[in-house]
mmCIF file of C-alpha atoms and ligand atoms in Angstrom:
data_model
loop_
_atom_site.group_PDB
_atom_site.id
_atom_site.type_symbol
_atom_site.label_atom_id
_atom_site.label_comp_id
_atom_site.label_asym_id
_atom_site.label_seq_id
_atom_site.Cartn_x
_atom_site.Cartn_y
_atom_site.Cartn_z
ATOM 1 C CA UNK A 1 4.381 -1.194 14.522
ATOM 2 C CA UNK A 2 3.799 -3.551 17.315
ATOM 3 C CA UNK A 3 0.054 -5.171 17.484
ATOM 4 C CA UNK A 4 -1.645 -5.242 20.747
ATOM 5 C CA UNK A 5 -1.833 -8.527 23.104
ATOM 6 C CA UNK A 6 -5.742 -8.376 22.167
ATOM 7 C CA UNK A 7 -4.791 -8.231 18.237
ATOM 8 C CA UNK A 8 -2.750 -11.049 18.638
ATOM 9 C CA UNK A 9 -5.574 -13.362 20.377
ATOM 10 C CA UNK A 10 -7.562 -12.276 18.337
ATOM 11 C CA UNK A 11 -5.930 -13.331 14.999
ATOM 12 C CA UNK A 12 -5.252 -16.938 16.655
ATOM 13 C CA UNK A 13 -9.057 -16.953 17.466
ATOM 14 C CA UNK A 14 -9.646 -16.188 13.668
ATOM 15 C CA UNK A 15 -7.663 -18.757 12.643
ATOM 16 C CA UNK A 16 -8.784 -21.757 14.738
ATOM 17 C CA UNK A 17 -12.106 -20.380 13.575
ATOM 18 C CA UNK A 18 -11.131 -21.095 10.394
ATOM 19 C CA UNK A 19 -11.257 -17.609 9.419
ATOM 20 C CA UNK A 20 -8.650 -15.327 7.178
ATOM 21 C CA UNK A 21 -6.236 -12.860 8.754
ATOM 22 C CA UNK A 22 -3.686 -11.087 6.837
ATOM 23 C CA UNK A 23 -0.109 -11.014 8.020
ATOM 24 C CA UNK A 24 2.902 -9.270 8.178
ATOM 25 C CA UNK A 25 6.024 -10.382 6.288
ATOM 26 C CA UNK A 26 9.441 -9.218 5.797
ATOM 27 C CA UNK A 27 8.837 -9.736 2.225
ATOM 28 C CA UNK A 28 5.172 -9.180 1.287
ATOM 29 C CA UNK A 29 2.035 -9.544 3.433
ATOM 30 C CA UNK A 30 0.726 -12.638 3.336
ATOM 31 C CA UNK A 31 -3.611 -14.025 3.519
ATOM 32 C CA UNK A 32 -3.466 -16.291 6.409
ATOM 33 C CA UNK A 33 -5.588 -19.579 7.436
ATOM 34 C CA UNK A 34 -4.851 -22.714 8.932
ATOM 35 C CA UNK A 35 -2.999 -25.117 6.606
ATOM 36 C CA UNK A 36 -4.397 -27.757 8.132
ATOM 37 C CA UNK A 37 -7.636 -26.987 7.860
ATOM 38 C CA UNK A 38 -9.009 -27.321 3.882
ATOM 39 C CA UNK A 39 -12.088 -25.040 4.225
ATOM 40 C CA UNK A 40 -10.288 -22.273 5.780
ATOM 41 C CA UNK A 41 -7.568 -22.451 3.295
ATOM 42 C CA UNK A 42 -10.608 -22.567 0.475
ATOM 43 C CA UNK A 43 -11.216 -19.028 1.324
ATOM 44 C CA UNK A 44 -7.900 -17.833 0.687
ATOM 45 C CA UNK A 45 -8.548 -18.856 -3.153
ATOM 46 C CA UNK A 46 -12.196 -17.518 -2.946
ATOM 47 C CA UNK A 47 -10.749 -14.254 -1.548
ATOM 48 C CA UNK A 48 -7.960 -13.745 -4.197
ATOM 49 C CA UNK A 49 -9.573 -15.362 -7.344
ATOM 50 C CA UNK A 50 -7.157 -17.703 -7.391
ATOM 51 C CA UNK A 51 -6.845 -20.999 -9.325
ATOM 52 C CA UNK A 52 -7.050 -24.088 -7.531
ATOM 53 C CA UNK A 53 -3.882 -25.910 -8.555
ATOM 54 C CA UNK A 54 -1.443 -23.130 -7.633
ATOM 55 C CA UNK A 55 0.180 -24.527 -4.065
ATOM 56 C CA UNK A 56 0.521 -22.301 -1.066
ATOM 57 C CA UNK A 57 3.206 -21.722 1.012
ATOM 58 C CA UNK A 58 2.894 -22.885 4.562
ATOM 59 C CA UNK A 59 4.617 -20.582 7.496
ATOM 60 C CA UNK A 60 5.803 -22.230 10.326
ATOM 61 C CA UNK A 61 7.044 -21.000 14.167
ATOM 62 C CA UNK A 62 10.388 -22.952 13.672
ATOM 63 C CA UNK A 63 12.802 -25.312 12.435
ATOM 64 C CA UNK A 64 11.450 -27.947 14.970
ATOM 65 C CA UNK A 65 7.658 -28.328 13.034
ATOM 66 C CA UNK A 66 9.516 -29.320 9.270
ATOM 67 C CA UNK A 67 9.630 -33.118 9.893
ATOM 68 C CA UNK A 68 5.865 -32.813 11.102
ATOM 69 C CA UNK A 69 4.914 -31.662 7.493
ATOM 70 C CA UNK A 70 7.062 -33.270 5.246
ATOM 71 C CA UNK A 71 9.373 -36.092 4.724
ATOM 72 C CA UNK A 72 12.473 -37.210 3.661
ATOM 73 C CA UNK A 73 14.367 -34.344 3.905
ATOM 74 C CA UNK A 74 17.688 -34.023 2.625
ATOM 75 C CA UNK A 75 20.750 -32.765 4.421
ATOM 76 C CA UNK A 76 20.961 -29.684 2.478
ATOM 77 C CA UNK A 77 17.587 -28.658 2.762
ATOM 78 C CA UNK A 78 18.407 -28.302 6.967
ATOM 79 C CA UNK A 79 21.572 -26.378 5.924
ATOM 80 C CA UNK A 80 19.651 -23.884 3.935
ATOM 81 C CA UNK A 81 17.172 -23.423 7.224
ATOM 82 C CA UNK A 82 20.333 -23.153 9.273
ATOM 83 C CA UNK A 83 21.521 -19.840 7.742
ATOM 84 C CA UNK A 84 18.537 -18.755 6.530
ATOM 85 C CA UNK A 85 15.229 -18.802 8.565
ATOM 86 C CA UNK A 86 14.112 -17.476 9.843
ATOM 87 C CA UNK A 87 14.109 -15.340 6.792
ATOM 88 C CA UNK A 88 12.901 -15.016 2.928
ATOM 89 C CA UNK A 89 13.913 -18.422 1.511
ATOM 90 C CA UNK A 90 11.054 -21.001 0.630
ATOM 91 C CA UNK A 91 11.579 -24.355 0.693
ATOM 92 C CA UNK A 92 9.752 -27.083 -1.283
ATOM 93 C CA UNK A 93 10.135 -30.642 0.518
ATOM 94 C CA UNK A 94 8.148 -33.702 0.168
ATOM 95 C CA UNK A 95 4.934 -33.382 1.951
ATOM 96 C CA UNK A 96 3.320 -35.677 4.571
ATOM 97 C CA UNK A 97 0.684 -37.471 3.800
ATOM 98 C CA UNK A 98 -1.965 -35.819 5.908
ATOM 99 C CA UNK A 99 -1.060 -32.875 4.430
ATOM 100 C CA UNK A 100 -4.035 -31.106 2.435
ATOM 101 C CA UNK A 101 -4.381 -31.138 -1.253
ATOM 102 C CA UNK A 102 -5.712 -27.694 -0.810
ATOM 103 C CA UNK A 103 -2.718 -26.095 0.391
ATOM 104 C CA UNK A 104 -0.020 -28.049 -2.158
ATOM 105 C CA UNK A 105 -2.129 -27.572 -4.952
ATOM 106 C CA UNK A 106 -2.491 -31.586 -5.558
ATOM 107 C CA UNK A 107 1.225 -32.023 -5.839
ATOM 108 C CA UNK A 108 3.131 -34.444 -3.418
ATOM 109 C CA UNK A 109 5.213 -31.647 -2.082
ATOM 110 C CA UNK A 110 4.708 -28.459 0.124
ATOM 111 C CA UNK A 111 6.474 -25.005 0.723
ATOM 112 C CA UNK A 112 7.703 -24.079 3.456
ATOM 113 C CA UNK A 113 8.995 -21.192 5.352
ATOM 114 C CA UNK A 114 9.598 -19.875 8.744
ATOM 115 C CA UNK A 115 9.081 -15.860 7.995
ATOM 116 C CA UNK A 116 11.949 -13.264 9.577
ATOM 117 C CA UNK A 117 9.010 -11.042 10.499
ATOM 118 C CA UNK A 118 8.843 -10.380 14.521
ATOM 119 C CA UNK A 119 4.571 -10.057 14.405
ATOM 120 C CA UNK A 120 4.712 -13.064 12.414
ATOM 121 C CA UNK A 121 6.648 -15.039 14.413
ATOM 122 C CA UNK A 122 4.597 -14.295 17.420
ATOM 123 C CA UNK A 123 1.609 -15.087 15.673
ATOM 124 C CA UNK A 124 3.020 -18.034 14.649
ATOM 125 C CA UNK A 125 4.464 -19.166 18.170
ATOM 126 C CA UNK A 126 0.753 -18.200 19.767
ATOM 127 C CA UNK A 127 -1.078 -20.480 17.343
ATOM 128 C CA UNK A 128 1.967 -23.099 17.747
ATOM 129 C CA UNK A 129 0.771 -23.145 21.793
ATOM 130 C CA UNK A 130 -3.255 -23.827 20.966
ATOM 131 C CA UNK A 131 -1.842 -26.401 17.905
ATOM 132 C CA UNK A 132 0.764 -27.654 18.521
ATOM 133 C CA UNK A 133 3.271 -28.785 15.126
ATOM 134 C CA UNK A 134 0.647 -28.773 12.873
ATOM 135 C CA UNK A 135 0.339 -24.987 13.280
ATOM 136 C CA UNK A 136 0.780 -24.186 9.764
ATOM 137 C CA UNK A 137 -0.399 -20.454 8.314
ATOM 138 C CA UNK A 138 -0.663 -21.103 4.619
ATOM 139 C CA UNK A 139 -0.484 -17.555 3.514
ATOM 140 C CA UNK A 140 0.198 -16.489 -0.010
ATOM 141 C CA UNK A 141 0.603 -12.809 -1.283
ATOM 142 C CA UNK A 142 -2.385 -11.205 -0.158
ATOM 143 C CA UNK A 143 -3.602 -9.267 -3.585
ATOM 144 C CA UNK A 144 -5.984 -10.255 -6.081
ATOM 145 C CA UNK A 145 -4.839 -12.867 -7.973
ATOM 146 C CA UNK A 146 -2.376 -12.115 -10.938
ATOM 147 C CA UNK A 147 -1.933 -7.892 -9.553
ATOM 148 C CA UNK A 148 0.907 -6.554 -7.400
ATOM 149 C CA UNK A 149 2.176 -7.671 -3.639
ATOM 150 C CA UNK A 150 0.857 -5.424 -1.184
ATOM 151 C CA UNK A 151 3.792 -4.682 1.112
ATOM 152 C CA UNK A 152 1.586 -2.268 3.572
ATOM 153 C CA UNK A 153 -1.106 -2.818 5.755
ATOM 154 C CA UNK A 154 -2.753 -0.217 3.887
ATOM 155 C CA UNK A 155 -2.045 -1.977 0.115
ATOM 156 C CA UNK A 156 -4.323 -5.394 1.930
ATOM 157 C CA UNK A 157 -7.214 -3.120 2.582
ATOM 158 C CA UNK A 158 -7.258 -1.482 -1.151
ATOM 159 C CA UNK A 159 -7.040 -5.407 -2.364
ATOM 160 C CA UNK A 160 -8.834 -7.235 -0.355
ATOM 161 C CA UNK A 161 -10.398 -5.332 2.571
ATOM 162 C CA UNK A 162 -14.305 -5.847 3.180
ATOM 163 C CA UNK A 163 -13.810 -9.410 2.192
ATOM 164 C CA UNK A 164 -10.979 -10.362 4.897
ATOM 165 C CA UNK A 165 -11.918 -10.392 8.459
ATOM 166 C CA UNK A 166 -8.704 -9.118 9.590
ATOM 167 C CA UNK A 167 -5.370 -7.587 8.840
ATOM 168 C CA UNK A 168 -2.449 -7.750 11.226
ATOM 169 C CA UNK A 169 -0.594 -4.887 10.960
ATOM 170 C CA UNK A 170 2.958 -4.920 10.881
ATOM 171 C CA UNK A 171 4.369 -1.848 9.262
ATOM 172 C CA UNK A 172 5.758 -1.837 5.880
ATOM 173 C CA UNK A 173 7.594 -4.577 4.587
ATOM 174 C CA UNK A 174 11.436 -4.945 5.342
ATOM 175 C CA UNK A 175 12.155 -6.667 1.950
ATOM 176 C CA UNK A 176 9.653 -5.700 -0.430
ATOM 177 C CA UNK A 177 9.101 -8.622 -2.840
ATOM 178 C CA UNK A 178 8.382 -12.268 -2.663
ATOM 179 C CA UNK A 179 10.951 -14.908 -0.957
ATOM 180 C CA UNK A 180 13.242 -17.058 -3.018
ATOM 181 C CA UNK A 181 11.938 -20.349 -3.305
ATOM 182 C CA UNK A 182 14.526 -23.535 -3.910
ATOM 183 C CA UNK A 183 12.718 -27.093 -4.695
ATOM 184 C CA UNK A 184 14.616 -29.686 -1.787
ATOM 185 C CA UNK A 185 12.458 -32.423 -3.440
ATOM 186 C CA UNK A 186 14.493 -33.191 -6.419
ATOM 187 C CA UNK A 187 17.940 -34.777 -6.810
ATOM 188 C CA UNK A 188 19.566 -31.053 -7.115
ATOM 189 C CA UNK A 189 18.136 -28.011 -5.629
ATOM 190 C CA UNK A 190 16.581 -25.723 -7.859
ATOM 191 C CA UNK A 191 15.235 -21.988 -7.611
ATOM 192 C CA UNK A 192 12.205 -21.850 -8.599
ATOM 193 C CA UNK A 193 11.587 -17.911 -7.983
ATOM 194 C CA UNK A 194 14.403 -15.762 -7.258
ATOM 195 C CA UNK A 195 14.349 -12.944 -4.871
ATOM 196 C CA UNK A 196 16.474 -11.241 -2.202
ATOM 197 C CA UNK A 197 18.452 -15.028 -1.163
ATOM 198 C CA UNK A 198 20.560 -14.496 -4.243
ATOM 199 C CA UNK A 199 22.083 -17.473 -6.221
ATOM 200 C CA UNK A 200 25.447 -16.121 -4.451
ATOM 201 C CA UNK A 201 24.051 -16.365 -0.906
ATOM 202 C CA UNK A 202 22.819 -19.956 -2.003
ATOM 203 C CA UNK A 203 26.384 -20.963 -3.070
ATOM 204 C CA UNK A 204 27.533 -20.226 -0.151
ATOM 205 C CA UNK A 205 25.732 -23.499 1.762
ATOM 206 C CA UNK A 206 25.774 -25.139 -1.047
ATOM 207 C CA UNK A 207 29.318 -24.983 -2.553
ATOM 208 C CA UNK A 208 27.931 -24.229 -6.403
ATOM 209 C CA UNK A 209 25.164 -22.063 -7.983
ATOM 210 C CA UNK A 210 21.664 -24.034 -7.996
ATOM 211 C CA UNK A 211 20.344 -24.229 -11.190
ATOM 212 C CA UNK A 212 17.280 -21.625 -11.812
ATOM 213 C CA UNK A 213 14.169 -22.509 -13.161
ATOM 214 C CA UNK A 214 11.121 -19.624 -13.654
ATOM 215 C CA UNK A 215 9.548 -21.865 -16.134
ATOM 216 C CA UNK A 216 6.761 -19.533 -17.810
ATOM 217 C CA UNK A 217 3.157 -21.127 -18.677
ATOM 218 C CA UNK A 218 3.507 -23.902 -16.183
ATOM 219 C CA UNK A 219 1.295 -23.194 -12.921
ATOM 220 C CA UNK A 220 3.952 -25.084 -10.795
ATOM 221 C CA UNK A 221 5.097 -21.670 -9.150
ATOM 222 C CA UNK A 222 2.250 -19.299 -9.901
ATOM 223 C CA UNK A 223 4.765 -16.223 -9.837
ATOM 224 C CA UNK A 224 6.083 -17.867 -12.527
ATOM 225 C CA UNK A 225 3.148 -17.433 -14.984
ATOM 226 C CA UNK A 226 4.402 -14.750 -17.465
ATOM 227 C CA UNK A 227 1.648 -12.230 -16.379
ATOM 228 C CA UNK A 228 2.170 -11.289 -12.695
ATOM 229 C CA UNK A 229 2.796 -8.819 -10.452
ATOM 230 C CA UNK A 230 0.432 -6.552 -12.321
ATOM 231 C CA UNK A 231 -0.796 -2.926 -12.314
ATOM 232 C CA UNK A 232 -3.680 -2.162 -14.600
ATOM 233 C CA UNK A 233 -2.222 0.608 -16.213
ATOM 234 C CA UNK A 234 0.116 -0.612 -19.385
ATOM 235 C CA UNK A 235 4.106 -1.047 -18.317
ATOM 236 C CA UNK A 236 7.047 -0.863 -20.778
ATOM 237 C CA UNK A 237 10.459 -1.066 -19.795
ATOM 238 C CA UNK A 238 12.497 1.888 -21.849
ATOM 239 C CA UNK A 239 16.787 0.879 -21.920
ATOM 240 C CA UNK A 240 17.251 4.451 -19.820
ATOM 241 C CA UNK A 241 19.316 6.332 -22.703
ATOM 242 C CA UNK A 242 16.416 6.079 -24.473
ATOM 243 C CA UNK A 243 13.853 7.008 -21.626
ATOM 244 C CA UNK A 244 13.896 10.708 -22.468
ATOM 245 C CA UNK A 245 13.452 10.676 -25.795
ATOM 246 C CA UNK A 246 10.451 8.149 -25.409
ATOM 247 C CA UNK A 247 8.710 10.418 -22.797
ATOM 248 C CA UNK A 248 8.804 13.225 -25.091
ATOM 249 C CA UNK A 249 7.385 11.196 -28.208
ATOM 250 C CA UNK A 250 4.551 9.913 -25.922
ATOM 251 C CA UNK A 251 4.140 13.185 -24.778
ATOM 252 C CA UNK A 252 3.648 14.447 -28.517
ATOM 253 C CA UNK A 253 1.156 11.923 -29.326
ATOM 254 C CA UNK A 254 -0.849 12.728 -26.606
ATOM 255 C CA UNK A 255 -0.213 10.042 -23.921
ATOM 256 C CA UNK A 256 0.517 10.738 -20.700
ATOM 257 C CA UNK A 257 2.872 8.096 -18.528
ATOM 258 C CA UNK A 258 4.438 7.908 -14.687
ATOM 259 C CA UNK A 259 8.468 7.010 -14.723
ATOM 260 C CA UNK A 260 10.610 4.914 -12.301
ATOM 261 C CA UNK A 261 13.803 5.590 -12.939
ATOM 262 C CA UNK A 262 17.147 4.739 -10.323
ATOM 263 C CA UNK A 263 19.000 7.262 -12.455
ATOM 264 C CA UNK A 264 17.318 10.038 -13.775
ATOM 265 C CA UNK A 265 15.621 12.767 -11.346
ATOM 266 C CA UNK A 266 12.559 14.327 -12.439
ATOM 267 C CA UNK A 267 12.792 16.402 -15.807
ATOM 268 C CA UNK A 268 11.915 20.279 -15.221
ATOM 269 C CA UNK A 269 8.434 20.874 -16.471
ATOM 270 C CA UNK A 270 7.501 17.286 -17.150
ATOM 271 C CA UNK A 271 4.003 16.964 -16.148
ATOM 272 C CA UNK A 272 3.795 13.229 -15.557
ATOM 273 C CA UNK A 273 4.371 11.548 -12.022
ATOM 274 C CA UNK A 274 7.842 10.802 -11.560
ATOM 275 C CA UNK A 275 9.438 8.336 -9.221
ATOM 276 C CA UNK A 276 13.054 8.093 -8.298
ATOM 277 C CA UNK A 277 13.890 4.531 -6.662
ATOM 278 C CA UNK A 278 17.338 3.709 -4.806
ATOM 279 C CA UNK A 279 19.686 2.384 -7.693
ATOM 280 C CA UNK A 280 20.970 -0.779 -5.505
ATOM 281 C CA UNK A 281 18.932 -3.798 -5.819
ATOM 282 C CA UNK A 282 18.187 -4.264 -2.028
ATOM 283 C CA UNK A 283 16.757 -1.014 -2.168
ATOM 284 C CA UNK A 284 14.906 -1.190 -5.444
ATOM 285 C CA UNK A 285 13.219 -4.072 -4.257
ATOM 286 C CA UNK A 286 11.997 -2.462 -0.893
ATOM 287 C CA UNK A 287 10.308 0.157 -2.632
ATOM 288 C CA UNK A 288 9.099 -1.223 -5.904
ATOM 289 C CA UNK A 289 5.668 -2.162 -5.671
ATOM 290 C CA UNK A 290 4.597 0.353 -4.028
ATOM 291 C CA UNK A 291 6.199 2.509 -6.582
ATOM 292 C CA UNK A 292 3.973 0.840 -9.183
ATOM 293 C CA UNK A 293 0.778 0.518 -6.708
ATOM 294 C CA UNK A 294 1.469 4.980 -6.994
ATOM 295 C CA UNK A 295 2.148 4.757 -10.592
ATOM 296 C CA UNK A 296 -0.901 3.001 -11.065
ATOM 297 C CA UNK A 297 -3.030 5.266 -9.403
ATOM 298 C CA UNK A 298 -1.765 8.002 -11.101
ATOM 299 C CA UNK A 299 -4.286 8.239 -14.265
ATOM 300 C CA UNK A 300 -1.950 7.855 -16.906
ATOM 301 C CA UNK A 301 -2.142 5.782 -20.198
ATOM 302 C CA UNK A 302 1.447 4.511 -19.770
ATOM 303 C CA UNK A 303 4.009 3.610 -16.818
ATOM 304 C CA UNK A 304 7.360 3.611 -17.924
ATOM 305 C CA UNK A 305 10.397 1.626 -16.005
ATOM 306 C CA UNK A 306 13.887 2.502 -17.282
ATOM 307 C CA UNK A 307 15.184 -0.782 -17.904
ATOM 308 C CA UNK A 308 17.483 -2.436 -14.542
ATOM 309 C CA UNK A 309 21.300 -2.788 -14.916
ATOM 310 C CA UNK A 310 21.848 -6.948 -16.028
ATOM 311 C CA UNK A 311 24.172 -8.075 -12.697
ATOM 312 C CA UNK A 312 23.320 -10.989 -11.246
ATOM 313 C CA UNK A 313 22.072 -9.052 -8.149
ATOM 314 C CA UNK A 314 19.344 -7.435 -10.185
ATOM 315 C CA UNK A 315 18.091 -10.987 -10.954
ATOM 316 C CA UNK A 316 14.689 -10.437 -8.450
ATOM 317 C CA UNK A 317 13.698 -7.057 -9.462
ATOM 318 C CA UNK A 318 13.977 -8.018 -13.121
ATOM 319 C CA UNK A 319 12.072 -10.916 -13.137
ATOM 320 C CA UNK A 320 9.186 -9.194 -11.145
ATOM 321 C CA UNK A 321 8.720 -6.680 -13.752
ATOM 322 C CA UNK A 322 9.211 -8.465 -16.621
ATOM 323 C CA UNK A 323 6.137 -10.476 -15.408
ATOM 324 C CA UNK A 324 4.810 -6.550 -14.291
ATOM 325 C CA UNK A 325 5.005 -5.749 -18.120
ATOM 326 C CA UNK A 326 3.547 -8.926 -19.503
ATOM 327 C CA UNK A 327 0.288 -9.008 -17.714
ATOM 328 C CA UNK A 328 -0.386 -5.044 -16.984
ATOM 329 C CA UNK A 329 -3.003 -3.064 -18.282
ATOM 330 C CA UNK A 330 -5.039 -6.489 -19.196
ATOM 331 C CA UNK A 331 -7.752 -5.143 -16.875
HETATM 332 O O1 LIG B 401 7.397 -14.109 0.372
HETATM 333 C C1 LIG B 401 6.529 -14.927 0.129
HETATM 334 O O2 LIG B 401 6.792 -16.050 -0.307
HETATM 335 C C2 LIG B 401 5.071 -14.518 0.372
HETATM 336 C C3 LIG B 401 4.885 -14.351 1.871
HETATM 337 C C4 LIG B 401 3.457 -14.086 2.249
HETATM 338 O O3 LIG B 401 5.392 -15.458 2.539
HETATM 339 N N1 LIG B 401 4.172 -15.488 -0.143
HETATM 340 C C5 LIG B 401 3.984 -15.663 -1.461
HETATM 341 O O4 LIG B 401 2.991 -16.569 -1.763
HETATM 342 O O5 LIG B 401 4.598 -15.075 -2.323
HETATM 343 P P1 LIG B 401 2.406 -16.766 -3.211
HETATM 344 O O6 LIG B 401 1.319 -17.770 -3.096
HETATM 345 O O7 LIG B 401 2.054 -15.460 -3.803
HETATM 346 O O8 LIG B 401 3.572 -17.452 -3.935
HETATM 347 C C6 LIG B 401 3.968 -18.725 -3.455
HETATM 348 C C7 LIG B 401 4.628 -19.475 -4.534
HETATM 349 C C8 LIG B 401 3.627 -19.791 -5.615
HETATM 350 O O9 LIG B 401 4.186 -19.369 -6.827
HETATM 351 C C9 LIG B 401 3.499 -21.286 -5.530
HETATM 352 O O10 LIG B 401 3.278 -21.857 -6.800
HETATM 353 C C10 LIG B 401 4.830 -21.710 -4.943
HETATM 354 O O11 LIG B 401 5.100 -20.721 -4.023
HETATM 355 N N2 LIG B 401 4.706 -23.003 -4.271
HETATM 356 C C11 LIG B 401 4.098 -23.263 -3.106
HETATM 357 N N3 LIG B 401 4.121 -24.588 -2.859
HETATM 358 C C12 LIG B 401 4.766 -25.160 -3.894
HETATM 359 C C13 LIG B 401 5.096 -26.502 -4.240
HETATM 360 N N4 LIG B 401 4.752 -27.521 -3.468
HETATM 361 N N5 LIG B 401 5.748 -26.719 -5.389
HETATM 362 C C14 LIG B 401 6.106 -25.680 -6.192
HETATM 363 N N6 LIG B 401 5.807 -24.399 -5.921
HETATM 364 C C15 LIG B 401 5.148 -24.134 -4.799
HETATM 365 MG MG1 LIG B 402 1.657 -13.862 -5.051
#
């Protein structure tokens, strides 16, 4: 899915305008304005009903922009970009001062990342040529505030569409959920969201495993609030040799529920909607939310997930639906 010269001109148009444009990703699509511009990025939290104080992550054309918006930044942090952008990893560096409040949520520090998305990239680079460094696209997930990632062109419209001037549309997302983000701005790097940079690809630059920190409650990360990631229908997450025998006691009462399952295929003459995902996390992840953006729509009282293996590699997935389960169904 390759947009058309005209698309991208007139995206960049949009944006100097001040406008919103929603973007490609290779992990979610993101609601784009100019970071540097505070009452273009006020829209994004209009748009999403989004609290003020939760910080935005600012996408950049390249490694050669960083020092423009923040400061002080250590040797590791340019070893991470190394061997990882452009790609899913999020950094969080001490911000410049002319950086806006808007975008880093008050805080003295920003988040940035230089997405591995090929529309994005040009988007990015064309904006870079009419702005020079300071062509930032602060761009978070571009759903209503609290529900699931859309990672379609098609999911943006359903969220968001009359009230977004644009989307860009870049085909469905590579990775599927949300980059890792690692805080550069401490002492000792820390993830602050996992996702598909594993702690294991981390150690790798960094010779140890960073410590992990999804602290719950605290608005710091805002995919770190307990309740995220949401579909309006109720979730539970059933340990699978139990799944079965759950389905059918829902069943008896009355309920009716949607399964995700990696392991089981569809029971013979189960009525419900039943979705089979690929039982390796790389997978998994690709195809989740739009698994439970289906499941959702399905008009049942219940969707059940059979409950992820506990490796290490599972650690993304399983943090996006515990958060799934805690805040779903509150609409
Ligand atoms: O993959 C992604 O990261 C997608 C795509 C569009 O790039 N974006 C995304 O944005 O997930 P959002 O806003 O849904 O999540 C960004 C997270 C938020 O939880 C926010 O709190 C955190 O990044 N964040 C941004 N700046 C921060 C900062 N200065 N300190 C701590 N956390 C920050
Ligand atoms: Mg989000």
């Amino acid at each position: 899915m390759t947009p058309a010269d005209a698309d991208y001109q007139r995206a960049v148009d949009l944006l100097v305008a001040g406008e919103l444009v929603a973007i490609p990703t290779e992990t979610v699509y993101g609601l784009g304005a100019d970071a540097a511009n505070p009452a273009a990025v006020a829209k994004i939290f209009a748009a999403k009903g989004r609290p003020a104080d939760h910080p935005l992550i600012v996408h950049l054309a390249g490694h050669d922009a960083v020092d423009e918006w923040a400061e002080d930044v250590p040797a590791v942090a340019w070893e991470l970009m190394e061997t990882f952008w452009p790609g899913p990893l999020t950094l969080i560096l001490k911000k410049q001062a002319w950086v806006p409040s808007t975008v880093t949520g008050g805080q003295d520090t920003v988040g940035l990342r230089v997405p591995g998305h090929p529309v994005a990239l040009e988007l990015l680079r064309r904006f870079a040529a009419v702005r020079g460094k300071r062509a930032g696209i602060a761009a978070p997930s571009a759903n209503r505030f609290g529900r699931i990632s859309p990672t379609t062109a098609a999911h943006v419209a359903e969220e968001l569409g009359s009230t977004i001037p644009m989307i860009l549309d870049g085909g469905p997302c590579a990775v599927g959920i949300e980059s890792t983000i690692i805080d550069c701005s401490r002492s000792e790097p820390v993830v602050l969201r996992p996702g598909h940079i594993s702690p294991l690809h981390l150690e790798a630059v960094l010779g140890r495993l960073p410590a992990i920190e999804t602290s719950d409650g605290a608005p710091r990360v805002s995919g770190s609030l307990a309740a995220h990631y949401a579909p309006t229908t109720p979730l539970r997450m059933i340990a699978g040799e139990r799944l079965l025998d759950f389905i059918n006691a829902q069943r008896h009462r009355g309920g009716t529920c949607a399964v995700i399952s990696p392991n089981q295929p569809p029971q013979a003459g189960m009525p419900h909607a039943w979705r089979m995902l690929p039982a390796d996390p790389v997978g998994y992840a690709h195809e989740l939310y739009a698994a439970l953006r289906d499941m959702d729509h399905a008009g049942v009282d219940l969707i059940v997930v059979e409950a992820l293996p506990t490796g290490a590699e599972w650690t993304a997935v399983a943090d996006r639906l515990r958060r799934a389960a805690a805040g779903a169904g509150q609409t």
